PDB file of C-alpha atoms and ligand atoms in Angstrom:
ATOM      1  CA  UNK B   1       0.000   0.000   0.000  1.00 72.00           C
ATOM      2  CA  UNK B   2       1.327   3.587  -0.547  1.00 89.00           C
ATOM      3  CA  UNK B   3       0.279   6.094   1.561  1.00 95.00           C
ATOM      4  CA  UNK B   4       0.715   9.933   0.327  1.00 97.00           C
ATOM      5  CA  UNK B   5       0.512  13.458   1.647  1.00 97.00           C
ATOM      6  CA  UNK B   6      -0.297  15.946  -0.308  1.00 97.00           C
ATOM      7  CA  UNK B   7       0.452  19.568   0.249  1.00 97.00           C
ATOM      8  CA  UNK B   8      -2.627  21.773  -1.952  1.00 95.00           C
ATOM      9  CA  UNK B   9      -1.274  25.476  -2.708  1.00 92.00           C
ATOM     10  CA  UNK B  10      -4.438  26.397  -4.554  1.00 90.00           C
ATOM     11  CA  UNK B  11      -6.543  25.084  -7.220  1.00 89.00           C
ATOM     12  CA  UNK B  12      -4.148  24.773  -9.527  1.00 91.00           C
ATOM     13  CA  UNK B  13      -0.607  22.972  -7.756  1.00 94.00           C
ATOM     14  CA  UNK B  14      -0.027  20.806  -5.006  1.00 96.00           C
ATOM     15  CA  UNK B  15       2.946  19.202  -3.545  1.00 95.00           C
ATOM     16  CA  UNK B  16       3.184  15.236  -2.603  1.00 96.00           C
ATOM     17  CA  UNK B  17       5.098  13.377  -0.368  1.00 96.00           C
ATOM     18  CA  UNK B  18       5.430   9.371  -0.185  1.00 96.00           C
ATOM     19  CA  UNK B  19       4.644   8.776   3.418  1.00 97.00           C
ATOM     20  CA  UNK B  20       6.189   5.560   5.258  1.00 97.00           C
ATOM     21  CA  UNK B  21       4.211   6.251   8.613  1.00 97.00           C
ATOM     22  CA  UNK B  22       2.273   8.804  10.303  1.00 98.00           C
ATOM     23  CA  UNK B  23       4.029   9.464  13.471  1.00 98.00           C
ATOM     24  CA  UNK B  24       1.726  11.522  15.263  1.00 98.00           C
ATOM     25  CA  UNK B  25      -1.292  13.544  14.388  1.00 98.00           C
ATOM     26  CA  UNK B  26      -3.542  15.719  16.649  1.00 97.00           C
ATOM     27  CA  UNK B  27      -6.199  18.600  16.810  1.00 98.00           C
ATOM     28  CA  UNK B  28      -4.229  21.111  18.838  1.00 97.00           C
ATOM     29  CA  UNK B  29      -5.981  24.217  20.472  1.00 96.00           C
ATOM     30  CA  UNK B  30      -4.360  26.283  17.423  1.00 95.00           C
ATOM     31  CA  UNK B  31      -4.320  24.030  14.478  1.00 95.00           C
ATOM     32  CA  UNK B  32      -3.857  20.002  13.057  1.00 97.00           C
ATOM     33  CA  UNK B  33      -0.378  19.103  13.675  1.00 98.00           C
ATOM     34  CA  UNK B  34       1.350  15.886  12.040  1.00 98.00           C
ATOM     35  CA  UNK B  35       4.684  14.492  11.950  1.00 98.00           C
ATOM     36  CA  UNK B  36       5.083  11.936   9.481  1.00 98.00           C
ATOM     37  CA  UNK B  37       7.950   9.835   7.739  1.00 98.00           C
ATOM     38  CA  UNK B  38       8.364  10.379   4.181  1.00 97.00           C
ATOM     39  CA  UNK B  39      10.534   8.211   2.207  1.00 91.00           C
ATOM     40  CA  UNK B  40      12.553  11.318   0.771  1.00 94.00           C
ATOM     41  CA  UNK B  41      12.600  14.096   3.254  1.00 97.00           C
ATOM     42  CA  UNK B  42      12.900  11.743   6.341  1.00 98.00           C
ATOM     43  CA  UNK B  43      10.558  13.148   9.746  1.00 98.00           C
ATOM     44  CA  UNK B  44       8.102  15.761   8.360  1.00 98.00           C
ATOM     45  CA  UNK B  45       6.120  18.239  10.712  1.00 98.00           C
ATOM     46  CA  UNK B  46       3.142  19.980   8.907  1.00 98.00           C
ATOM     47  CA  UNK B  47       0.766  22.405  10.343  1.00 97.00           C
ATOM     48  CA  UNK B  48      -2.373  22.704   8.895  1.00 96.00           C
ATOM     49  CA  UNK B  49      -1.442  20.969   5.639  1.00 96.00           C
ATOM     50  CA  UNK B  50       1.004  23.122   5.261  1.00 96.00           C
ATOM     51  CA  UNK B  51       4.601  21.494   5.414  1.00 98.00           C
ATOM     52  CA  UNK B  52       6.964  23.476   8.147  1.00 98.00           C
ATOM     53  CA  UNK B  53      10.388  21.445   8.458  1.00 98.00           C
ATOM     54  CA  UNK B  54      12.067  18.424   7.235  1.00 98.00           C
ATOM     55  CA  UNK B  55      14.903  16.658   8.686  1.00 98.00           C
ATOM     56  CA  UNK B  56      16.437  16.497   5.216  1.00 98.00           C
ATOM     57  CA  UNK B  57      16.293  20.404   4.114  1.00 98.00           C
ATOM     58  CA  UNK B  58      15.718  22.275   7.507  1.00 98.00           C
ATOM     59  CA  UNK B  59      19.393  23.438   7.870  1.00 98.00           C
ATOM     60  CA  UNK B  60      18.476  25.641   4.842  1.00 98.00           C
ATOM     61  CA  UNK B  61      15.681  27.879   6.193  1.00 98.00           C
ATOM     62  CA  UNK B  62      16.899  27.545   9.792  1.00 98.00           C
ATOM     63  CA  UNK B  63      20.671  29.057   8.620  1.00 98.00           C
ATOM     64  CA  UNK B  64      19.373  31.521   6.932  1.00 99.00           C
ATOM     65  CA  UNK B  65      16.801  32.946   9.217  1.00 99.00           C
ATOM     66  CA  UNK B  66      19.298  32.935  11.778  1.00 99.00           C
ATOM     67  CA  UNK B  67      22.911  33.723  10.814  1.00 98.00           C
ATOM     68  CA  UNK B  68      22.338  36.556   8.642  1.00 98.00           C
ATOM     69  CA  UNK B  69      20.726  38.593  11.127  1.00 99.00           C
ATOM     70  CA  UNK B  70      23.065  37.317  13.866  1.00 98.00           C
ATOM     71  CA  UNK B  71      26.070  38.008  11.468  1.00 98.00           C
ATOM     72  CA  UNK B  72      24.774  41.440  10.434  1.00 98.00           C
ATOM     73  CA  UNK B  73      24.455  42.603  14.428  1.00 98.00           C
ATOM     74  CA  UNK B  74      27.417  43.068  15.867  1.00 98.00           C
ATOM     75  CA  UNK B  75      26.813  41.828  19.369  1.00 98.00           C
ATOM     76  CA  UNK B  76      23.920  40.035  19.636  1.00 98.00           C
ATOM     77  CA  UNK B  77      23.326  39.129  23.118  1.00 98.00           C
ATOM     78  CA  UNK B  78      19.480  38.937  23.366  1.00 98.00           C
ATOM     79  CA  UNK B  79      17.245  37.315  20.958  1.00 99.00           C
ATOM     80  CA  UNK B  80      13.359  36.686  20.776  1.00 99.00           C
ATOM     81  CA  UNK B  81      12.414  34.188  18.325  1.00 98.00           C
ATOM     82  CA  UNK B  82       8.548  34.658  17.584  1.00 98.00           C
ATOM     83  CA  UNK B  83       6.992  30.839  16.249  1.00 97.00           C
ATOM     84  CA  UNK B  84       9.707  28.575  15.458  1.00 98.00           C
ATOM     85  CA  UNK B  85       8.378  26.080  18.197  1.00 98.00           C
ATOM     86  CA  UNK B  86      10.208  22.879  16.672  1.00 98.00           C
ATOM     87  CA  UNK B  87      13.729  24.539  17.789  1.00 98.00           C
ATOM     88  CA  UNK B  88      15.617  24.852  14.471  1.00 98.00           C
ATOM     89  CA  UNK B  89      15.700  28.771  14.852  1.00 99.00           C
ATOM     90  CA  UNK B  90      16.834  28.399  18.456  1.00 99.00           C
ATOM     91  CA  UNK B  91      19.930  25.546  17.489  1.00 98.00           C
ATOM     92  CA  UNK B  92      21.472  27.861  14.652  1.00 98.00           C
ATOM     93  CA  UNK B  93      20.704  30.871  17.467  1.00 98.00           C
ATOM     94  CA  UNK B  94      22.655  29.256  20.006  1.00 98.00           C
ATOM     95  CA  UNK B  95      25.846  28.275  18.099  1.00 98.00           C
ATOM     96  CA  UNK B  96      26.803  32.360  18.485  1.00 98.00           C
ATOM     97  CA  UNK B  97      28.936  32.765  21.459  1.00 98.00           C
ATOM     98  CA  UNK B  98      27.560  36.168  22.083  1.00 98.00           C
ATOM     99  CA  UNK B  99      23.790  35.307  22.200  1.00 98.00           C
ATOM    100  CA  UNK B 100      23.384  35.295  26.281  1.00 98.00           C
ATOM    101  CA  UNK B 101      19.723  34.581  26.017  1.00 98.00           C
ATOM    102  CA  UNK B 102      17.093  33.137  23.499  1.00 98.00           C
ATOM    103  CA  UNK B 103      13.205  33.757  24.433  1.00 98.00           C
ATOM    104  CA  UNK B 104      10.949  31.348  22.528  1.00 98.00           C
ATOM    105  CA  UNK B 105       7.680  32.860  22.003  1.00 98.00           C
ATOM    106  CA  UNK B 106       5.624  30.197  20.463  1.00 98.00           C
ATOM    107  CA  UNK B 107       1.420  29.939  20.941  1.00 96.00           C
ATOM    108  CA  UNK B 108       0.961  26.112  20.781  1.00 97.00           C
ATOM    109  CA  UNK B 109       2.872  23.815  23.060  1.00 98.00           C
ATOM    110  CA  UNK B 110       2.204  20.981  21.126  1.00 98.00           C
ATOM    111  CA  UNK B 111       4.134  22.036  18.553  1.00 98.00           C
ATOM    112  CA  UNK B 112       7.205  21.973  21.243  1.00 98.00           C
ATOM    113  CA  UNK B 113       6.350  18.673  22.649  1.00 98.00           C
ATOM    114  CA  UNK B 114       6.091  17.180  19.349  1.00 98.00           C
ATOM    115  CA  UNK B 115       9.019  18.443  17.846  1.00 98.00           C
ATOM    116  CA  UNK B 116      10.836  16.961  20.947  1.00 98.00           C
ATOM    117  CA  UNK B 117       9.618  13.602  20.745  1.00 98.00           C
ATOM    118  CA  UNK B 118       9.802  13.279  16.854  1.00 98.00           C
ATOM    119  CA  UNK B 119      12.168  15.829  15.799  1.00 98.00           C
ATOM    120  CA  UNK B 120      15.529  15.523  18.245  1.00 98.00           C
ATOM    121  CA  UNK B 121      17.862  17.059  15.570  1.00 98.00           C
ATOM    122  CA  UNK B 122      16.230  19.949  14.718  1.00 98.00           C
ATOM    123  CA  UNK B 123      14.704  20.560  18.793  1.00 98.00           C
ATOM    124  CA  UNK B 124      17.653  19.841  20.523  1.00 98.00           C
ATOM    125  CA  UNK B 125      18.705  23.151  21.407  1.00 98.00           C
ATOM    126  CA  UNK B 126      15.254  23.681  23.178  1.00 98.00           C
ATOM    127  CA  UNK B 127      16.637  22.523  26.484  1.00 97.00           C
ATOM    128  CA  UNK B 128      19.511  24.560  26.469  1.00 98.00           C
ATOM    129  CA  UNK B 129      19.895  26.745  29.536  1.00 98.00           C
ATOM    130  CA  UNK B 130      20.439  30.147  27.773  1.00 98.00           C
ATOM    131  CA  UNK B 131      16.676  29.406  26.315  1.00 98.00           C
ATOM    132  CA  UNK B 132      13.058  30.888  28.339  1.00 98.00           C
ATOM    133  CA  UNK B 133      10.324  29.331  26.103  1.00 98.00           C
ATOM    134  CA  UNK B 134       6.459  30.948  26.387  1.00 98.00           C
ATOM    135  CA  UNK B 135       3.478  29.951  25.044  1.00 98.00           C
ATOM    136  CA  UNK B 136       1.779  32.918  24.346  1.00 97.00           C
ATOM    137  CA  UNK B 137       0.167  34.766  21.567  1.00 97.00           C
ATOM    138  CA  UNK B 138       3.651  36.765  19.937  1.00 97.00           C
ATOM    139  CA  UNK B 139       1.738  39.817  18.948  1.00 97.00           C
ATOM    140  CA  UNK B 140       0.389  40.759  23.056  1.00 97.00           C
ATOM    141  CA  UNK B 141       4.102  39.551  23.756  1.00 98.00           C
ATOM    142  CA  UNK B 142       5.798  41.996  20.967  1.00 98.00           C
ATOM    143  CA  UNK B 143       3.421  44.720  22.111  1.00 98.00           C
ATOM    144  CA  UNK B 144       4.381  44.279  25.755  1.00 98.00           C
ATOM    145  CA  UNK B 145       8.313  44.759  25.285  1.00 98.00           C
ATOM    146  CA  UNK B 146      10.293  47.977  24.595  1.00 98.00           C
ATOM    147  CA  UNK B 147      13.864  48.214  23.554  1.00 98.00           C
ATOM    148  CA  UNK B 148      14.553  44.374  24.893  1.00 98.00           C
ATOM    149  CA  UNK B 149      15.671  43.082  22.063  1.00 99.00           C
ATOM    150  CA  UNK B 150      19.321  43.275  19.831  1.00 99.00           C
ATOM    151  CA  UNK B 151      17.272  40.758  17.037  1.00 99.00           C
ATOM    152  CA  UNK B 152      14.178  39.367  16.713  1.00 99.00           C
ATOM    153  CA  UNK B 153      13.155  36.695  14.645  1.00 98.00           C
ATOM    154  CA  UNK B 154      10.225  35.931  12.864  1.00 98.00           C
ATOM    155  CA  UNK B 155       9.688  31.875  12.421  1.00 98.00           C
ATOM    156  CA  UNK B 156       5.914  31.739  11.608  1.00 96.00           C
ATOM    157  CA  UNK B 157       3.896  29.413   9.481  1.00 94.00           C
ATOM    158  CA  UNK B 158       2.456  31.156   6.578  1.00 93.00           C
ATOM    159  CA  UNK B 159      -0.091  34.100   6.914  1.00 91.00           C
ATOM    160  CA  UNK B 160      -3.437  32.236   7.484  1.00 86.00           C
ATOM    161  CA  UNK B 161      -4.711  30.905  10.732  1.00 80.00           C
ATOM    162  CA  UNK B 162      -2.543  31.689  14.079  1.00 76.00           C
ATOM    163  CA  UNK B 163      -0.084  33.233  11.856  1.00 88.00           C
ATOM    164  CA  UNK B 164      -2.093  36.087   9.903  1.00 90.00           C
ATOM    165  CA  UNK B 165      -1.818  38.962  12.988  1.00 94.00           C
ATOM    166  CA  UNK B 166       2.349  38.767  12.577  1.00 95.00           C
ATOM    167  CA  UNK B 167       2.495  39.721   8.807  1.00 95.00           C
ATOM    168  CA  UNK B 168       0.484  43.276   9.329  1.00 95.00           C
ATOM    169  CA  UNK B 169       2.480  46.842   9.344  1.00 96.00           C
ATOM    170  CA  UNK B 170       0.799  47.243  13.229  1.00 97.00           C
ATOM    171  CA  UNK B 171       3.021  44.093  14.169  1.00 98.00           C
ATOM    172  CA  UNK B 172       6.202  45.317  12.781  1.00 98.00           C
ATOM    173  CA  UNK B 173       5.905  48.532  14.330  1.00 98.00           C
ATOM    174  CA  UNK B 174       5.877  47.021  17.718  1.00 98.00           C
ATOM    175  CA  UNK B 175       8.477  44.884  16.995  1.00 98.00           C
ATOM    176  CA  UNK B 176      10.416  48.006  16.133  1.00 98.00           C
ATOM    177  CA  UNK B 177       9.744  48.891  19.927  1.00 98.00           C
ATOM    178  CA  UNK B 178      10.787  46.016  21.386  1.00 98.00           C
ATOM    179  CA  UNK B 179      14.143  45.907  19.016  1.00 98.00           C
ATOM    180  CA  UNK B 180      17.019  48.231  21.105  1.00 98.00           C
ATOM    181  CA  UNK B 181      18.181  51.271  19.176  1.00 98.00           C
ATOM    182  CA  UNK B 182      20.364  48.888  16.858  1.00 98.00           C
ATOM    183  CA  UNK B 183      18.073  46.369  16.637  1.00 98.00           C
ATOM    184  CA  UNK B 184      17.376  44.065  14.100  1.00 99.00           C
ATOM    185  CA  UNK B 185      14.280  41.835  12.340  1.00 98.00           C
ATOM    186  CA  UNK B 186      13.944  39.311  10.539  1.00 98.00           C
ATOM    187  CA  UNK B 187      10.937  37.565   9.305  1.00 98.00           C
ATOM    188  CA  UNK B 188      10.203  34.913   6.720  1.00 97.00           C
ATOM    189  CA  UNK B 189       8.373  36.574   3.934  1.00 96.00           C
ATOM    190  CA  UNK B 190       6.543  33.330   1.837  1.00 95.00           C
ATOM    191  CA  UNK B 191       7.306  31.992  -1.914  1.00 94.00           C
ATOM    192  CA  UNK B 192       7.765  35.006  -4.586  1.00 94.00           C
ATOM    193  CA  UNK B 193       5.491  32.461  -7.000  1.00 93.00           C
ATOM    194  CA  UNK B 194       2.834  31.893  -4.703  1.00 90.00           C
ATOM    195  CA  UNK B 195      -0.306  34.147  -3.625  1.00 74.00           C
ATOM    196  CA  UNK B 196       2.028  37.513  -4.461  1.00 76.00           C
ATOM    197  CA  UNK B 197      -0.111  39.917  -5.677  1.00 68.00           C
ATOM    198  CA  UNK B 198      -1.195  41.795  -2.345  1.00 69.00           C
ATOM    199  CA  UNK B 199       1.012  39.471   0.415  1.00 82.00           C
ATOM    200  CA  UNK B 200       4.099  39.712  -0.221  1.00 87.00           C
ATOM    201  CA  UNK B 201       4.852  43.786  -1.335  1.00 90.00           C
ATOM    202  CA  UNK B 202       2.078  44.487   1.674  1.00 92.00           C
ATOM    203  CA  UNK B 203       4.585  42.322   3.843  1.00 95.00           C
ATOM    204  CA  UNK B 204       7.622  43.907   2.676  1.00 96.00           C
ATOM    205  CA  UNK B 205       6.050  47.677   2.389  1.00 96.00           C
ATOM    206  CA  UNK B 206       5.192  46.951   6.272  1.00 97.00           C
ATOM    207  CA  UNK B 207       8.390  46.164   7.504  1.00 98.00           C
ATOM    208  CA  UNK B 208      10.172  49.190   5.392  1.00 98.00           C
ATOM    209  CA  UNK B 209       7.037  51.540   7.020  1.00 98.00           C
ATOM    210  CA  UNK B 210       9.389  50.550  10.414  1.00 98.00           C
ATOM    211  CA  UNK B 211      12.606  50.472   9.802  1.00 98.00           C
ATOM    212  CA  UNK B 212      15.016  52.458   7.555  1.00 98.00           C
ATOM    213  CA  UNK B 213      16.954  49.746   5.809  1.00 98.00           C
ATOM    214  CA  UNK B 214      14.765  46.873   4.577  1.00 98.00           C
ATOM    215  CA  UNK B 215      16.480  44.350   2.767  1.00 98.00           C
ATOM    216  CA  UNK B 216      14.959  41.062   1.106  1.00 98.00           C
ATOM    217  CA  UNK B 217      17.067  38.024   0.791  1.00 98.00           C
ATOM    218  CA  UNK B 218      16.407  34.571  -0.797  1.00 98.00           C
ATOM    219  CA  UNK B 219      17.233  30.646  -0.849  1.00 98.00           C
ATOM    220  CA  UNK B 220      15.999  27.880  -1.718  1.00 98.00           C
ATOM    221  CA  UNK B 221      14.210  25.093   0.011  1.00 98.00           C
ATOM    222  CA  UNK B 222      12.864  21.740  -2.102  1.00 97.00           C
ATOM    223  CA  UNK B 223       9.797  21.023   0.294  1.00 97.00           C
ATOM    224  CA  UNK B 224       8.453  24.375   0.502  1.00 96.00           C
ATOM    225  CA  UNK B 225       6.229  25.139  -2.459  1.00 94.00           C
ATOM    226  CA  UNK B 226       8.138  26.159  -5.774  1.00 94.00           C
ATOM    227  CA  UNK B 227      11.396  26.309  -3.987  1.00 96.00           C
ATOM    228  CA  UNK B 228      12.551  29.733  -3.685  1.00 97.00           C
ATOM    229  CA  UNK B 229      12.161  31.255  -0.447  1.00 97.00           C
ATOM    230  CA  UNK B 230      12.314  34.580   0.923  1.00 97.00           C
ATOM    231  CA  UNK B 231      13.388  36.757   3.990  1.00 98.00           C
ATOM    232  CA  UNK B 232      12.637  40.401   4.619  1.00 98.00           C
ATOM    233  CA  UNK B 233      15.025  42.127   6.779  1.00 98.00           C
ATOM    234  CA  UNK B 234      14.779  44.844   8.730  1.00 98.00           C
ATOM    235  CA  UNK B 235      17.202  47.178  10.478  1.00 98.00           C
ATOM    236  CA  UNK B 236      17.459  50.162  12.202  1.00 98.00           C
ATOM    237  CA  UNK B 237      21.265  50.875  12.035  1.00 98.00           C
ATOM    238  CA  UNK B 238      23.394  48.190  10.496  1.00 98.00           C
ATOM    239  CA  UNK B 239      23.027  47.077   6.857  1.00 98.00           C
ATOM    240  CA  UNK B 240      23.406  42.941   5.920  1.00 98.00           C
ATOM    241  CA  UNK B 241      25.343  44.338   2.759  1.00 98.00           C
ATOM    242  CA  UNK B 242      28.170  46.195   4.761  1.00 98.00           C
ATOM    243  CA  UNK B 243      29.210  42.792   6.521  1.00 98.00           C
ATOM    244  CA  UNK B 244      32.895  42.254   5.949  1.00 97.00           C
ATOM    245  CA  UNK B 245      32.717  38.252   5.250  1.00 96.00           C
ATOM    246  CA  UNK B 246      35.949  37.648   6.593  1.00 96.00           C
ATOM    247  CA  UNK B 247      34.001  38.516  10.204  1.00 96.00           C
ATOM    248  CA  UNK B 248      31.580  35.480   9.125  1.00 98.00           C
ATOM    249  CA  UNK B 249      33.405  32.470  11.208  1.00 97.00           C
ATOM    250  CA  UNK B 250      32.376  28.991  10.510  1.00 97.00           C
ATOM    251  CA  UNK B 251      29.725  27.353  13.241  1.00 98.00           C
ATOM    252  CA  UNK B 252      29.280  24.241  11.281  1.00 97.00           C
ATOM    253  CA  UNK B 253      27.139  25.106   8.325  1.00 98.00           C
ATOM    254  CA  UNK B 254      25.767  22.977   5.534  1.00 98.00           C
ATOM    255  CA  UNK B 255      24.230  25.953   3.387  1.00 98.00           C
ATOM    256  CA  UNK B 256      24.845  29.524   4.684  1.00 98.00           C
ATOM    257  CA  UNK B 257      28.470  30.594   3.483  1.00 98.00           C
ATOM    258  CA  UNK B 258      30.370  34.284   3.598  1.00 98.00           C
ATOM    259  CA  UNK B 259      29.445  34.849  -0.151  1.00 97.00           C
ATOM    260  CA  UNK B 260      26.208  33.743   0.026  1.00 98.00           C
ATOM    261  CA  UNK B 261      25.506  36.056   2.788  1.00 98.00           C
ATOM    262  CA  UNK B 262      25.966  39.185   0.840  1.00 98.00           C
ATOM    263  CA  UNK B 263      24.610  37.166  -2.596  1.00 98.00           C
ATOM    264  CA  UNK B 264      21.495  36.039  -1.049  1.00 98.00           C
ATOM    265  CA  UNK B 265      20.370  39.350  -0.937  1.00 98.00           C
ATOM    266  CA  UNK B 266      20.731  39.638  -5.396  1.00 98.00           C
ATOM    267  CA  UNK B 267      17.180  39.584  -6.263  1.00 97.00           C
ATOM    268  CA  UNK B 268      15.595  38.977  -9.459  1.00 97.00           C
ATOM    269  CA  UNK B 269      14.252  41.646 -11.746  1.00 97.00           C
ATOM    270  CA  UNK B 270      10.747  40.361 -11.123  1.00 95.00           C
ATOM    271  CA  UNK B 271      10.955  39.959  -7.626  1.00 95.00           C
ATOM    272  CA  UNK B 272      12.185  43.978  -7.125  1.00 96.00           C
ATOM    273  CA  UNK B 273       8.845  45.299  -9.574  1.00 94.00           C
ATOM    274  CA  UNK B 274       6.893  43.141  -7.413  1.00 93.00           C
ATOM    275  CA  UNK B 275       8.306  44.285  -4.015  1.00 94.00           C
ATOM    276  CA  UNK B 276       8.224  48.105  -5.277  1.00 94.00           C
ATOM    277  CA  UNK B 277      12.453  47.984  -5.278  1.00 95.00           C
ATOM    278  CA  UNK B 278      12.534  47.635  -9.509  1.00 92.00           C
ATOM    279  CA  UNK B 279      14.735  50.703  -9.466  1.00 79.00           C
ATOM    280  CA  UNK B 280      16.928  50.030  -6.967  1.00 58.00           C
ATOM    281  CA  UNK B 281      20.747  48.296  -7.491  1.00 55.00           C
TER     282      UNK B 281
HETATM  283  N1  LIG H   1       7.982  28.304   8.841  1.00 94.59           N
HETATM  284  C1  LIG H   1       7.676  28.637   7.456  1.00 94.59           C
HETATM  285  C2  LIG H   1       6.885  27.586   6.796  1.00 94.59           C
HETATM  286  C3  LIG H   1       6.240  28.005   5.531  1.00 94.59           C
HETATM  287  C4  LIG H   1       5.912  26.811   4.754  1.00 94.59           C
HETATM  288  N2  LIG H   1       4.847  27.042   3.858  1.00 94.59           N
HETATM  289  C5  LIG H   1       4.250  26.061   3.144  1.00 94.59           C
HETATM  290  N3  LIG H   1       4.733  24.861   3.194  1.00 94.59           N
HETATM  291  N4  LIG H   1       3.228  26.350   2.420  1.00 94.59           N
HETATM  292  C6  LIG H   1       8.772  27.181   9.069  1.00 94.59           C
HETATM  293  C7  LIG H   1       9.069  26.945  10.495  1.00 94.59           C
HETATM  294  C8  LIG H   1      10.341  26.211  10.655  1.00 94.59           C
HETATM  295  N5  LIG H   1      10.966  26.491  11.882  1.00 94.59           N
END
């Protein structure tokens, strides 16, 4: 018998996976949450059919959502990491000597105790001393917190659901708040071939409403839908593009490099008209 999950984008594409066994699978408070093990991709968590991590390709996103802010800052030495409840954020986080503490803000504790049971290498930096997790709603937490923060990072799933509130301008304004005077955010901003039209230049326009150098960056993940994946940075003093990458030291990484930090952030000429940047270098 073959068993399948399939991932539906729209009405027109979907994504499938060849599943060997469904390893958990539960109605949480928030949304359904499965892990199961597929045949190419290994341990799979997905969140309202929508596929989050997989032990083969999660070093990609998880790098790159957390060393090129952490690279770009200076000194990071406190970090809030809003979502990101199955711990890949936190790992790549924690390898940074300076980072003296890591506050998990995730809304569903399932997605925690899941990711712990099924998911060891990607959560194992969850129990980690230097890390306060909390299981409450990210925008009240953001709104709550003022000039806490040297980065803050923005691991949601994509903007339906639980997720929809931390994609809006509002959010990102608050964020600014809680960000110190040199603080940086980063969030991940969706597939540039999927549901564009309004999402993703409203997503980008709202983070550069906040923050005076917004910078979009890219890579590219084979179980996320059509691939390419992208980031929207934003800063409010030091720019990703000025890192010198001979300050980039290795921590063990399998996709982020010192020229792809600065080359990440080429975008295409259709990504720029669509994000309003078509002019810029
Ligand atoms: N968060 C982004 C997941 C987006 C996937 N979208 C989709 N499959 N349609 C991932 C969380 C990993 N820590």
């Amino acid at each position: 018998m073959s068993l399948w999950f399939t991932e539906t984008e729209n009405s027109n594409l979907a994504l499938q996976y060849n599943v060997n066994k469904v390893l958990a699978h539960k109605q949480t408070k928030y949304q359904e949450l499965i892990v199961v093990d597929t045949d190419r991709f290994g341990r799979t968590l997905i969140l309202d059919g929508a596929v989050q991590t997989t032990v083969a390709d999660e070093y990609v996103y998880h790098e790159m959502i957390a060393h090129v802010p952490l690279f770009t800052h200076p000194n990071p030495e406190k970090v809030l990491i809003i979502g990101g409840g199955d711990g890949g954020t936190v790992r790549e986080t924690l390898k940074h000597k300076s980072v003296k503490e890591v506050h998990l803000v995730e809304i569903d504790p399932d997605v925690v105790a899941v990711a712990k049971e099924y998911l060891p290498e990607i959560s194992c930096g969850l129990s980690d001393p230097r890390v306060i997790i909390q299981h409450t709603d990210g925008i009240k937490y953001v709104a709550d917190h003022e000039d806490e923060y040297d980065v803050i990072i923005i691991d949601s799933s994509d903007p339906v659901g639980p997720a929809v509130g931390l994609f809006r301008e509002e959010f990102y304004a608050d964020v600014n708040r809680a960000l110190k005077d040199d603080g940086i955010l980063v969030a991940q901003t969706e597939s540039p071939w999927l549901n564009v039209d309004i999402m993703m230049p409203e997503i980008y326009q709202g983070i550069k409403a906040s923050f005076p150098i917004t910078r979009m960056y890219l890579c590219y993940i084979p179980t996320y839908p059509c691939g390419m994946w992208s980031f929207t940075l934003g800063s409010k003093k030091y720019d990703p593009l000025e890192v010198d990458p001979s300050q980039i030291i290795d921590l063990g990484y399998r996709y982020y490099t010192p020229e792809l930090h600065h080359a990440s952030f080429a975008l295409p000429q259709f990504i720029k008209e669509l994000i309003g940047e078509a002019d810029k270098k």
